[in-house]
Amino acid sequence: MKRTFFTTLLASLLAAAPLSLAAQHKVVAHRGFWKAEGSAQNSLTSLRRAAEVGCYGSELDVYRTIDGVLVVNHDNKINDVRVEDTSYPNLQYIRLSNGEYLPTLLQYLQEGARYPQMKLVLEIKSHRNAEREQSVVDDIVKLVHDLGMQEQVEYIAFSRVVCARVHEVDPQAKIAYLNGDLSPKEVKALGWTGIDYEKGVLQRNPDWTREAKELGLEVNVWTLRGEEDIQAHQADPNIDLFTTDDPDVALRLTQPASEPAKKKSGKSKKKKG
């Protein structure tokens, strides 16, 4: 029988790295744990479900409306309306697939603060131009600081302008680049803290995970789907984080059997920013 790519990759990596290293991988729920019952992508429920199953982080996507409201949504359009070109009153009563209203970033962060053990991996979406992107970054970072959530929030972006601006206004922030067109050495030179690359990028550049670790960068891979996909990447000890649509499967595969996921909640203590 012909072996699949992932089976071949898994077999070759296992020869160099013991499976005991699998516990080093941390799990990020892609747009939250949206496959859970009663959930939806980028919903407050998806955030809660990610925390309840024990994820390291829950990823979310943020745009800003024309009147300055930060909203959590993956696509740049909702009902054929471009988010950054419309006002919040035109969006606030839109319902997600689970019946929730479209959340604002403020609402999302306030809910996330109830689960201080889980990181909020905040993707700042690319906007129309560099000036607008810098302004959006300023608004987002200010909100995070006002809520005292600097240690809980990590930033990711495809835009170099966005990453550079986050680093400028908050030099202590964790920033991972998503676009996949910079080598680990180039990312390190820019002062960012990690690469967060699509799995195909890492397959085409098999030395990058090792190079990134040698440079002290954090390595995330996206978007993993299903057990075989997760296992193939699990064998690479240089990957720190899995961003996945199946966080429950990833947790089952990466956690030691003696340390099941713990359901935690609680109010975070605000820190002055």
PDB file of C-alpha atoms in Angstrom:
ATOM      1  CA  MET A   1       0.000   0.000   0.000  1.00  0.00           C
ATOM      2  CA  LYS A   2       1.336   3.451  -0.884  1.00  0.00           C
ATOM      3  CA  ARG A   3       2.263   5.491   2.192  1.00  0.00           C
ATOM      4  CA  THR A   4       0.752   8.930   2.640  1.00  0.00           C
ATOM      5  CA  PHE A   5       2.957  12.001   3.043  1.00  0.00           C
ATOM      6  CA  PHE A   6       2.125  12.323   6.738  1.00  0.00           C
ATOM      7  CA  THR A   7       2.841   8.648   7.434  1.00  0.00           C
ATOM      8  CA  THR A   8       6.240   8.948   5.774  1.00  0.00           C
ATOM      9  CA  LEU A   9       7.027  12.173   7.618  1.00  0.00           C
ATOM     10  CA  LEU A  10       6.007  10.662  10.923  1.00  0.00           C
ATOM     11  CA  ALA A  11       8.174   7.600  10.405  1.00  0.00           C
ATOM     12  CA  SER A  12      11.264   9.620   9.516  1.00  0.00           C
ATOM     13  CA  LEU A  13      10.936  12.044  12.406  1.00  0.00           C
ATOM     14  CA  LEU A  14      10.272   9.318  14.935  1.00  0.00           C
ATOM     15  CA  ALA A  15      13.681   7.877  14.140  1.00  0.00           C
ATOM     16  CA  ALA A  16      15.287  11.089  15.406  1.00  0.00           C
ATOM     17  CA  ALA A  17      12.955  12.133  18.236  1.00  0.00           C
ATOM     18  CA  PRO A  18      11.264   9.994  20.919  1.00  0.00           C
ATOM     19  CA  LEU A  19       7.552  10.298  21.395  1.00  0.00           C
ATOM     20  CA  SER A  20       8.153  11.347  24.995  1.00  0.00           C
ATOM     21  CA  LEU A  21       8.885  14.789  23.577  1.00  0.00           C
ATOM     22  CA  ALA A  22       5.262  15.087  22.462  1.00  0.00           C
ATOM     23  CA  ALA A  23       4.235  16.508  25.821  1.00  0.00           C
ATOM     24  CA  GLN A  24       6.278  19.616  25.008  1.00  0.00           C
ATOM     25  CA  HIS A  25       3.769  20.703  22.383  1.00  0.00           C
ATOM     26  CA  LYS A  26       1.115  23.159  23.479  1.00  0.00           C
ATOM     27  CA  VAL A  27      -2.336  23.364  21.914  1.00  0.00           C
ATOM     28  CA  VAL A  28      -4.034  26.479  20.554  1.00  0.00           C
ATOM     29  CA  ALA A  29      -7.690  26.220  19.567  1.00  0.00           C
ATOM     30  CA  HIS A  30      -8.106  27.778  16.117  1.00  0.00           C
ATOM     31  CA  ARG A  31     -10.872  30.391  16.418  1.00  0.00           C
ATOM     32  CA  GLY A  32     -11.645  28.783  19.742  1.00  0.00           C
ATOM     33  CA  PHE A  33     -12.969  25.258  20.236  1.00  0.00           C
ATOM     34  CA  TRP A  34     -15.699  25.891  17.685  1.00  0.00           C
ATOM     35  CA  LYS A  35     -16.478  22.223  17.030  1.00  0.00           C
ATOM     36  CA  ALA A  36     -17.733  21.779  20.589  1.00  0.00           C
ATOM     37  CA  GLU A  37     -21.476  21.445  21.089  1.00  0.00           C
ATOM     38  CA  GLY A  38     -23.242  24.810  21.076  1.00  0.00           C
ATOM     39  CA  SER A  39     -20.169  26.632  19.829  1.00  0.00           C
ATOM     40  CA  ALA A  40     -19.244  28.699  16.768  1.00  0.00           C
ATOM     41  CA  GLN A  41     -16.054  30.151  15.343  1.00  0.00           C
ATOM     42  CA  ASN A  42     -14.750  33.170  17.263  1.00  0.00           C
ATOM     43  CA  SER A  43     -17.665  33.004  19.680  1.00  0.00           C
ATOM     44  CA  LEU A  44     -17.507  33.522  23.419  1.00  0.00           C
ATOM     45  CA  THR A  45     -18.632  29.910  23.770  1.00  0.00           C
ATOM     46  CA  SER A  46     -15.681  28.720  21.678  1.00  0.00           C
ATOM     47  CA  LEU A  47     -13.383  30.621  24.030  1.00  0.00           C
ATOM     48  CA  ARG A  48     -14.937  29.041  27.103  1.00  0.00           C
ATOM     49  CA  ARG A  49     -14.825  25.550  25.600  1.00  0.00           C
ATOM     50  CA  ALA A  50     -11.124  25.946  24.764  1.00  0.00           C
ATOM     51  CA  ALA A  51     -10.414  26.860  28.378  1.00  0.00           C
ATOM     52  CA  GLU A  52     -12.534  24.038  29.737  1.00  0.00           C
ATOM     53  CA  VAL A  53     -10.662  21.319  27.841  1.00  0.00           C
ATOM     54  CA  GLY A  54      -7.282  22.711  28.925  1.00  0.00           C
ATOM     55  CA  CYS A  55      -5.891  24.466  25.846  1.00  0.00           C
ATOM     56  CA  TYR A  56      -2.732  26.545  26.179  1.00  0.00           C
ATOM     57  CA  GLY A  57      -4.400  29.225  24.075  1.00  0.00           C
ATOM     58  CA  SER A  58      -7.436  30.246  22.085  1.00  0.00           C
ATOM     59  CA  GLU A  59      -6.910  32.083  18.804  1.00  0.00           C
ATOM     60  CA  LEU A  60      -9.147  34.962  17.705  1.00  0.00           C
ATOM     61  CA  ASP A  61      -9.297  37.385  14.758  1.00  0.00           C
ATOM     62  CA  VAL A  62      -9.820  41.142  15.067  1.00  0.00           C
ATOM     63  CA  TYR A  63     -10.962  43.879  12.670  1.00  0.00           C
ATOM     64  CA  ARG A  64     -11.904  47.505  13.381  1.00  0.00           C
ATOM     65  CA  THR A  65     -15.074  49.098  12.044  1.00  0.00           C
ATOM     66  CA  ILE A  66     -15.078  52.500  10.385  1.00  0.00           C
ATOM     67  CA  ASP A  67     -16.314  54.080  13.620  1.00  0.00           C
ATOM     68  CA  GLY A  68     -13.510  52.560  15.672  1.00  0.00           C
ATOM     69  CA  VAL A  69     -15.079  49.469  17.266  1.00  0.00           C
ATOM     70  CA  LEU A  70     -12.877  46.378  17.444  1.00  0.00           C
ATOM     71  CA  VAL A  71     -14.832  43.235  16.558  1.00  0.00           C
ATOM     72  CA  VAL A  72     -13.900  39.552  16.581  1.00  0.00           C
ATOM     73  CA  ASN A  73     -14.431  37.966  13.169  1.00  0.00           C
ATOM     74  CA  HIS A  74     -12.232  36.022  10.763  1.00  0.00           C
ATOM     75  CA  ASP A  75     -13.396  37.280   7.373  1.00  0.00           C
ATOM     76  CA  ASN A  76     -13.099  40.873   6.222  1.00  0.00           C
ATOM     77  CA  LYS A  77     -16.742  40.795   5.162  1.00  0.00           C
ATOM     78  CA  ILE A  78     -19.958  39.930   6.960  1.00  0.00           C
ATOM     79  CA  ASN A  79     -23.071  39.482   4.830  1.00  0.00           C
ATOM     80  CA  ASP A  80     -21.149  41.011   1.888  1.00  0.00           C
ATOM     81  CA  VAL A  81     -20.352  44.115   3.963  1.00  0.00           C
ATOM     82  CA  ARG A  82     -16.684  44.961   4.480  1.00  0.00           C
ATOM     83  CA  VAL A  83     -16.130  45.248   8.227  1.00  0.00           C
ATOM     84  CA  GLU A  84     -13.627  48.109   8.147  1.00  0.00           C
ATOM     85  CA  ASP A  85     -15.921  50.158   5.865  1.00  0.00           C
ATOM     86  CA  THR A  86     -19.087  49.936   7.947  1.00  0.00           C
ATOM     87  CA  SER A  87     -20.160  51.198  11.347  1.00  0.00           C
ATOM     88  CA  TYR A  88     -20.682  49.003  14.376  1.00  0.00           C
ATOM     89  CA  PRO A  89     -24.473  49.623  14.579  1.00  0.00           C
ATOM     90  CA  ASN A  90     -24.729  47.793  11.239  1.00  0.00           C
ATOM     91  CA  LEU A  91     -22.997  44.751  12.709  1.00  0.00           C
ATOM     92  CA  GLN A  92     -23.852  44.525  16.382  1.00  0.00           C
ATOM     93  CA  TYR A  93     -27.014  42.444  15.986  1.00  0.00           C
ATOM     94  CA  ILE A  94     -25.562  39.943  13.534  1.00  0.00           C
ATOM     95  CA  ARG A  95     -25.765  36.459  15.008  1.00  0.00           C
ATOM     96  CA  LEU A  96     -23.183  33.721  14.777  1.00  0.00           C
ATOM     97  CA  SER A  97     -24.165  30.170  13.840  1.00  0.00           C
ATOM     98  CA  ASN A  98     -24.786  29.306  17.516  1.00  0.00           C
ATOM     99  CA  GLY A  99     -27.101  32.278  18.056  1.00  0.00           C
ATOM    100  CA  GLU A 100     -24.608  34.556  19.822  1.00  0.00           C
ATOM    101  CA  TYR A 101     -24.183  38.135  18.686  1.00  0.00           C
ATOM    102  CA  LEU A 102     -20.967  39.104  16.936  1.00  0.00           C
ATOM    103  CA  PRO A 103     -18.592  39.837  19.843  1.00  0.00           C
ATOM    104  CA  THR A 104     -16.535  42.950  20.277  1.00  0.00           C
ATOM    105  CA  LEU A 105     -12.912  42.591  21.303  1.00  0.00           C
ATOM    106  CA  LEU A 106     -13.756  44.192  24.643  1.00  0.00           C
ATOM    107  CA  GLN A 107     -16.376  41.521  25.323  1.00  0.00           C
ATOM    108  CA  TYR A 108     -13.995  38.785  24.230  1.00  0.00           C
ATOM    109  CA  LEU A 109     -11.133  39.989  26.422  1.00  0.00           C
ATOM    110  CA  GLN A 110     -13.415  40.416  29.415  1.00  0.00           C
ATOM    111  CA  GLU A 111     -14.599  36.834  28.991  1.00  0.00           C
ATOM    112  CA  GLY A 112     -11.038  35.633  28.451  1.00  0.00           C
ATOM    113  CA  ALA A 113      -9.933  37.289  31.684  1.00  0.00           C
ATOM    114  CA  ARG A 114     -12.052  34.698  33.504  1.00  0.00           C
ATOM    115  CA  TYR A 115      -9.543  32.062  32.350  1.00  0.00           C
ATOM    116  CA  PRO A 116      -6.154  33.592  33.184  1.00  0.00           C
ATOM    117  CA  GLN A 117      -4.370  30.261  32.724  1.00  0.00           C
ATOM    118  CA  MET A 118      -5.150  30.337  28.975  1.00  0.00           C
ATOM    119  CA  LYS A 119      -3.433  32.631  26.489  1.00  0.00           C
ATOM    120  CA  LEU A 120      -5.453  34.671  24.032  1.00  0.00           C
ATOM    121  CA  VAL A 121      -3.644  34.441  20.705  1.00  0.00           C
ATOM    122  CA  LEU A 122      -4.879  37.604  19.024  1.00  0.00           C
ATOM    123  CA  GLU A 123      -4.558  37.865  15.263  1.00  0.00           C
ATOM    124  CA  ILE A 124      -4.623  41.475  14.131  1.00  0.00           C
ATOM    125  CA  LYS A 125      -6.059  41.249  10.640  1.00  0.00           C
ATOM    126  CA  SER A 126      -4.576  43.120   7.703  1.00  0.00           C
ATOM    127  CA  HIS A 127      -6.454  46.354   6.979  1.00  0.00           C
ATOM    128  CA  ARG A 128      -6.636  48.603   3.937  1.00  0.00           C
ATOM    129  CA  ASN A 129      -3.322  50.445   4.310  1.00  0.00           C
ATOM    130  CA  ALA A 130      -0.320  50.836   6.605  1.00  0.00           C
ATOM    131  CA  GLU A 131      -1.670  53.934   8.330  1.00  0.00           C
ATOM    132  CA  ARG A 132      -4.889  52.192   9.260  1.00  0.00           C
ATOM    133  CA  GLU A 133      -3.041  49.074  10.413  1.00  0.00           C
ATOM    134  CA  GLN A 134      -0.828  51.102  12.733  1.00  0.00           C
ATOM    135  CA  SER A 135      -3.868  52.858  14.167  1.00  0.00           C
ATOM    136  CA  VAL A 136      -5.669  49.549  14.720  1.00  0.00           C
ATOM    137  CA  VAL A 137      -2.615  48.159  16.533  1.00  0.00           C
ATOM    138  CA  ASP A 138      -2.538  51.219  18.782  1.00  0.00           C
ATOM    139  CA  ASP A 139      -6.200  50.736  19.716  1.00  0.00           C
ATOM    140  CA  ILE A 140      -5.809  47.018  20.389  1.00  0.00           C
ATOM    141  CA  VAL A 141      -2.642  47.297  22.479  1.00  0.00           C
ATOM    142  CA  LYS A 142      -4.140  50.169  24.483  1.00  0.00           C
ATOM    143  CA  LEU A 143      -7.236  48.079  25.257  1.00  0.00           C
ATOM    144  CA  VAL A 144      -5.126  45.113  26.325  1.00  0.00           C
ATOM    145  CA  HIS A 145      -3.064  47.364  28.616  1.00  0.00           C
ATOM    146  CA  ASP A 146      -6.138  49.123  30.011  1.00  0.00           C
ATOM    147  CA  LEU A 147      -7.494  45.712  31.024  1.00  0.00           C
ATOM    148  CA  GLY A 148      -4.154  44.656  32.488  1.00  0.00           C
ATOM    149  CA  MET A 149      -3.973  41.631  30.205  1.00  0.00           C
ATOM    150  CA  GLN A 150      -0.497  42.062  28.710  1.00  0.00           C
ATOM    151  CA  GLU A 151       0.745  38.743  30.053  1.00  0.00           C
ATOM    152  CA  GLN A 152      -2.283  36.819  28.779  1.00  0.00           C
ATOM    153  CA  VAL A 153      -2.410  38.194  25.235  1.00  0.00           C
ATOM    154  CA  GLU A 154      -0.028  37.125  22.470  1.00  0.00           C
ATOM    155  CA  TYR A 155      -0.123  38.748  19.026  1.00  0.00           C
ATOM    156  CA  ILE A 156       0.054  37.230  15.543  1.00  0.00           C
ATOM    157  CA  ALA A 157      -0.298  38.853  12.119  1.00  0.00           C
ATOM    158  CA  PHE A 158       0.337  38.372   8.411  1.00  0.00           C
ATOM    159  CA  SER A 159       1.239  42.044   8.015  1.00  0.00           C
ATOM    160  CA  ARG A 160       4.821  43.149   8.641  1.00  0.00           C
ATOM    161  CA  VAL A 161       3.466  46.630   9.387  1.00  0.00           C
ATOM    162  CA  VAL A 162       1.274  45.210  12.146  1.00  0.00           C
ATOM    163  CA  CYS A 163       4.075  43.159  13.702  1.00  0.00           C
ATOM    164  CA  ALA A 164       6.479  46.086  13.602  1.00  0.00           C
ATOM    165  CA  ARG A 165       3.942  48.422  15.201  1.00  0.00           C
ATOM    166  CA  VAL A 166       3.128  45.994  18.015  1.00  0.00           C
ATOM    167  CA  HIS A 167       6.860  45.688  18.738  1.00  0.00           C
ATOM    168  CA  GLU A 168       7.208  49.479  18.698  1.00  0.00           C
ATOM    169  CA  VAL A 169       4.363  50.260  21.101  1.00  0.00           C
ATOM    170  CA  ASP A 170       4.864  47.225  23.355  1.00  0.00           C
ATOM    171  CA  PRO A 171       8.453  45.906  23.137  1.00  0.00           C
ATOM    172  CA  GLN A 172       7.697  43.219  25.739  1.00  0.00           C
ATOM    173  CA  ALA A 173       4.810  41.708  23.766  1.00  0.00           C
ATOM    174  CA  LYS A 174       5.036  38.269  22.184  1.00  0.00           C
ATOM    175  CA  ILE A 175       4.670  38.658  18.413  1.00  0.00           C
ATOM    176  CA  ALA A 176       4.650  35.822  15.889  1.00  0.00           C
ATOM    177  CA  TYR A 177       4.710  36.380  12.133  1.00  0.00           C
ATOM    178  CA  LEU A 178       2.217  34.411  10.034  1.00  0.00           C
ATOM    179  CA  ASN A 179       2.966  35.063   6.387  1.00  0.00           C
ATOM    180  CA  GLY A 180       5.713  32.480   5.899  1.00  0.00           C
ATOM    181  CA  ASP A 181       7.915  34.581   3.593  1.00  0.00           C
ATOM    182  CA  LEU A 182      10.625  35.399   6.156  1.00  0.00           C
ATOM    183  CA  SER A 183      13.258  33.006   7.426  1.00  0.00           C
ATOM    184  CA  PRO A 184      13.706  32.559  11.177  1.00  0.00           C
ATOM    185  CA  LYS A 185      16.889  34.649  10.959  1.00  0.00           C
ATOM    186  CA  GLU A 186      14.974  37.521   9.348  1.00  0.00           C
ATOM    187  CA  VAL A 187      12.206  37.339  11.952  1.00  0.00           C
ATOM    188  CA  LYS A 188      14.764  37.352  14.762  1.00  0.00           C
ATOM    189  CA  ALA A 189      16.481  40.422  13.287  1.00  0.00           C
ATOM    190  CA  LEU A 190      13.188  42.317  13.388  1.00  0.00           C
ATOM    191  CA  GLY A 191      12.861  41.676  17.120  1.00  0.00           C
ATOM    192  CA  TRP A 192       9.750  39.496  16.902  1.00  0.00           C
ATOM    193  CA  THR A 193       9.446  36.465  19.140  1.00  0.00           C
ATOM    194  CA  GLY A 194       8.196  33.665  16.915  1.00  0.00           C
ATOM    195  CA  ILE A 195       7.164  32.177  13.604  1.00  0.00           C
ATOM    196  CA  ASP A 196       3.602  30.951  13.223  1.00  0.00           C
ATOM    197  CA  TYR A 197       3.641  29.313   9.812  1.00  0.00           C
ATOM    198  CA  GLU A 198       1.187  27.261   7.784  1.00  0.00           C
ATOM    199  CA  LYS A 199       2.210  23.608   7.692  1.00  0.00           C
ATOM    200  CA  GLY A 200       2.987  23.716   3.967  1.00  0.00           C
ATOM    201  CA  VAL A 201       5.579  26.444   4.573  1.00  0.00           C
ATOM    202  CA  LEU A 202       7.365  24.264   7.110  1.00  0.00           C
ATOM    203  CA  GLN A 203       7.206  21.255   4.780  1.00  0.00           C
ATOM    204  CA  ARG A 204       8.915  23.284   2.053  1.00  0.00           C
ATOM    205  CA  ASN A 205      11.508  24.602   4.517  1.00  0.00           C
ATOM    206  CA  PRO A 206      12.254  21.605   6.753  1.00  0.00           C
ATOM    207  CA  ASP A 207      15.221  23.261   8.493  1.00  0.00           C
ATOM    208  CA  TRP A 208      13.279  26.289   9.683  1.00  0.00           C
ATOM    209  CA  THR A 209      11.898  24.790  12.881  1.00  0.00           C
ATOM    210  CA  ARG A 210      15.399  23.816  14.025  1.00  0.00           C
ATOM    211  CA  GLU A 211      16.855  27.181  12.988  1.00  0.00           C
ATOM    212  CA  ALA A 212      14.084  29.010  14.833  1.00  0.00           C
ATOM    213  CA  LYS A 213      14.726  27.102  18.049  1.00  0.00           C
ATOM    214  CA  GLU A 214      18.459  27.758  17.815  1.00  0.00           C
ATOM    215  CA  LEU A 215      17.641  31.474  17.561  1.00  0.00           C
ATOM    216  CA  GLY A 216      15.332  31.341  20.573  1.00  0.00           C
ATOM    217  CA  LEU A 217      12.151  31.837  18.561  1.00  0.00           C
ATOM    218  CA  GLU A 218       8.879  30.105  19.389  1.00  0.00           C
ATOM    219  CA  VAL A 219       7.462  27.907  16.617  1.00  0.00           C
ATOM    220  CA  ASN A 220       3.761  27.465  15.896  1.00  0.00           C
ATOM    221  CA  VAL A 221       2.235  25.494  13.021  1.00  0.00           C
ATOM    222  CA  TRP A 222      -1.278  25.880  11.565  1.00  0.00           C
ATOM    223  CA  THR A 223      -3.873  24.636  10.887  1.00  0.00           C
ATOM    224  CA  LEU A 224      -3.712  20.998  11.968  1.00  0.00           C
ATOM    225  CA  ARG A 225      -6.795  18.885  11.381  1.00  0.00           C
ATOM    226  CA  GLY A 226      -7.347  15.322  12.505  1.00  0.00           C
ATOM    227  CA  GLU A 227      -5.226  12.760  14.302  1.00  0.00           C
ATOM    228  CA  GLU A 228      -2.860  11.880  11.452  1.00  0.00           C
ATOM    229  CA  ASP A 229      -2.040  15.525  10.765  1.00  0.00           C
ATOM    230  CA  ILE A 230      -1.331  16.192  14.435  1.00  0.00           C
ATOM    231  CA  GLN A 231       0.788  13.061  14.875  1.00  0.00           C
ATOM    232  CA  ALA A 232       2.947  13.926  11.860  1.00  0.00           C
ATOM    233  CA  HIS A 233       3.924  17.268  13.387  1.00  0.00           C
ATOM    234  CA  GLN A 234       4.049  15.906  16.915  1.00  0.00           C
ATOM    235  CA  ALA A 235       7.245  14.101  16.010  1.00  0.00           C
ATOM    236  CA  ASP A 236       9.113  17.407  15.472  1.00  0.00           C
ATOM    237  CA  PRO A 237      10.472  18.484  18.881  1.00  0.00           C
ATOM    238  CA  ASN A 238      11.277  21.971  17.543  1.00  0.00           C
ATOM    239  CA  ILE A 239       7.588  22.870  17.211  1.00  0.00           C
ATOM    240  CA  ASP A 240       6.219  24.477  20.374  1.00  0.00           C
ATOM    241  CA  LEU A 241       2.588  25.052  19.482  1.00  0.00           C
ATOM    242  CA  PHE A 242      -0.123  23.387  17.429  1.00  0.00           C
ATOM    243  CA  THR A 243      -2.929  25.605  16.175  1.00  0.00           C
ATOM    244  CA  THR A 244      -5.726  23.180  15.406  1.00  0.00           C
ATOM    245  CA  ASP A 245      -9.416  22.853  14.622  1.00  0.00           C
ATOM    246  CA  ASP A 246      -9.380  19.703  16.765  1.00  0.00           C
ATOM    247  CA  PRO A 247      -7.955  20.777  20.125  1.00  0.00           C
ATOM    248  CA  ASP A 248      -9.554  17.861  21.944  1.00  0.00           C
ATOM    249  CA  VAL A 249      -7.727  15.403  19.679  1.00  0.00           C
ATOM    250  CA  ALA A 250      -4.444  17.314  19.996  1.00  0.00           C
ATOM    251  CA  LEU A 251      -4.691  17.389  23.780  1.00  0.00           C
ATOM    252  CA  ARG A 252      -5.343  13.670  23.915  1.00  0.00           C
ATOM    253  CA  LEU A 253      -2.266  13.007  21.799  1.00  0.00           C
ATOM    254  CA  THR A 254       0.118  15.463  23.463  1.00  0.00           C
ATOM    255  CA  GLN A 255      -0.777  15.198  27.143  1.00  0.00           C
ATOM    256  CA  PRO A 256       0.760  12.550  29.386  1.00  0.00           C
ATOM    257  CA  ALA A 257      -1.941  10.080  30.374  1.00  0.00           C
ATOM    258  CA  SER A 258      -1.340  10.897  34.035  1.00  0.00           C
ATOM    259  CA  GLU A 259      -2.042  14.591  33.525  1.00  0.00           C
ATOM    260  CA  PRO A 260      -5.533  15.018  32.096  1.00  0.00           C
ATOM    261  CA  ALA A 261      -6.796  18.441  31.091  1.00  0.00           C
ATOM    262  CA  LYS A 262      -7.998  20.471  34.024  1.00  0.00           C
ATOM    263  CA  LYS A 263     -11.036  22.651  33.841  1.00  0.00           C
ATOM    264  CA  LYS A 264     -10.096  25.956  35.356  1.00  0.00           C
ATOM    265  CA  SER A 265     -11.779  29.266  35.676  1.00  0.00           C
ATOM    266  CA  GLY A 266     -11.449  32.264  37.840  1.00  0.00           C
ATOM    267  CA  LYS A 267     -11.172  36.006  37.771  1.00  0.00           C
ATOM    268  CA  SER A 268      -7.819  37.424  36.789  1.00  0.00           C
ATOM    269  CA  LYS A 269      -6.137  40.144  38.769  1.00  0.00           C
ATOM    270  CA  LYS A 270      -5.640  43.250  36.708  1.00  0.00           C
ATOM    271  CA  LYS A 271      -2.146  44.623  36.409  1.00  0.00           C
ATOM    272  CA  LYS A 272      -1.323  48.212  35.645  1.00  0.00           C
ATOM    273  CA  GLY A 273      -0.095  48.732  32.121  1.00  0.00           C
TER     274      GLY A 273
END
